[in-house]
Amino acid sequence: MTANFVVDSLFVGVPLLGLIGLIIGFALCFRYPDKKLFWFLISPLSCIPLSIYAANFRNQVPDANPLLTSFLALQIAFLAFLVYWIKAARAPAIFLAVASIIYAWINAFFAEMTLTGIWL
């Protein structure tokens, strides 16, 4: 097994896991309808300001780790709270949380490459 195989499988497997979580979570929303599940839209929408910030400060930030670590920590805390709060529809909440955190992680990954100017 080469290093390229591991990297390629991560770049395919992680987004695929997020897509599977999104599909299962969306399908379970029909079985467990709860209006509180709309709160999961905040997570992808909160990625937009990070993308705008990264586009405006392209190649100008030498170390983006504090910003991105705090962004991901806030995402995890918010999504964990949502899973805890939505008790009536816990199954779709878990899958939507997995999809949302993977989306936020991928967004932070590309934002770091944009801010630092170091591309794979």
XYZ file of C-alpha atoms in Angstrom:
120
model
C 0.000 0.000 0.000
C 1.511 3.280 -1.063
C 1.076 6.683 0.490
C -0.809 7.918 -2.573
C -3.388 5.175 -2.106
C -4.004 6.249 1.500
C -4.301 9.922 0.557
C -6.560 9.164 -2.403
C -8.786 6.923 -0.315
C -9.109 9.675 2.324
C -10.042 12.258 -0.313
C -12.707 9.927 -1.670
C -13.796 8.124 1.504
C -14.369 11.065 3.814
C -16.642 13.027 1.430
C -18.385 9.779 0.544
C -19.074 9.178 4.243
C -20.547 12.680 4.457
C -22.717 12.067 1.417
C -23.961 8.763 2.836
C -24.739 10.492 6.143
C -26.631 13.218 4.311
C -28.690 10.748 2.275
C -29.540 8.573 5.281
C -30.291 11.616 7.451
C -32.504 13.123 4.780
C -34.364 9.833 4.315
C -34.867 9.480 8.063
C -36.327 13.004 8.172
C -39.424 11.598 6.474
C -39.783 8.924 9.138
C -39.103 11.264 12.073
C -40.441 14.672 11.014
C -39.354 17.392 13.399
C -39.056 21.096 12.645
C -35.989 21.329 14.858
C -34.027 19.484 12.159
C -33.990 22.713 10.160
C -31.416 23.984 12.676
C -28.868 21.803 10.869
C -28.933 24.332 8.016
C -26.972 26.743 10.215
C -23.845 24.587 10.025
C -23.336 24.723 6.237
C -24.441 28.358 6.173
C -21.797 29.227 8.756
C -19.143 27.911 6.360
C -19.877 30.717 3.906
C -18.213 33.504 5.977
C -15.124 31.315 6.347
C -14.945 30.884 2.576
C -15.377 34.633 2.037
C -12.645 35.369 4.592
C -10.324 32.865 2.924
C -10.972 34.365 -0.505
C -10.312 37.914 0.695
C -7.105 37.083 2.584
C -5.637 34.642 0.081
C -1.938 33.855 0.709
C -1.782 36.419 3.554
C -2.149 34.271 6.676
C 1.016 32.403 7.703
C -0.729 30.180 10.252
C -4.450 29.552 9.882
C -4.626 26.782 12.486
C -6.013 28.871 15.401
C -8.845 30.207 13.251
C -9.740 26.852 11.727
C -9.394 24.920 14.976
C -11.786 27.282 16.728
C -14.157 27.119 13.739
C -14.233 23.313 13.829
C -14.541 23.257 17.632
C -17.565 25.556 17.442
C -19.071 23.388 14.717
C -18.614 20.219 16.785
C -20.044 21.868 19.904
C -23.052 23.241 18.005
C -23.776 19.945 16.260
C -23.392 17.965 19.485
C -25.854 20.320 21.141
C -28.321 19.819 18.283
C -28.078 16.035 18.548
C -28.655 16.311 22.306
C -31.508 18.817 21.929
C -33.479 16.972 19.226
C -34.630 13.938 21.184
C -37.680 13.085 19.088
C -35.642 12.711 15.896
C -32.269 11.591 17.215
C -31.534 9.168 14.343
C -31.684 11.732 11.526
C -29.956 14.259 13.775
C -26.915 12.002 14.157
C -26.592 11.395 10.430
C -27.110 15.061 9.593
C -24.491 15.984 12.198
C -21.977 13.608 10.597
C -22.661 15.096 7.167
C -22.407 18.656 8.535
C -19.122 18.142 10.357
C -17.565 16.514 7.314
C -18.745 19.431 5.176
C -17.255 21.875 7.696
C -13.988 19.907 7.800
C -13.662 19.934 4.010
C -14.443 23.648 3.941
C -11.804 24.307 6.622
C -9.313 22.187 4.685
C -9.739 24.273 1.533
C -9.803 27.503 3.532
C -6.440 26.615 5.071
C -4.934 25.961 1.660
C -6.334 29.260 0.391
C -5.216 31.324 3.393
C -1.684 29.949 3.547
C -1.141 29.486 -0.181
C 0.092 25.922 0.322
C -1.760 23.619 -2.049
C -1.539 19.857 -2.290
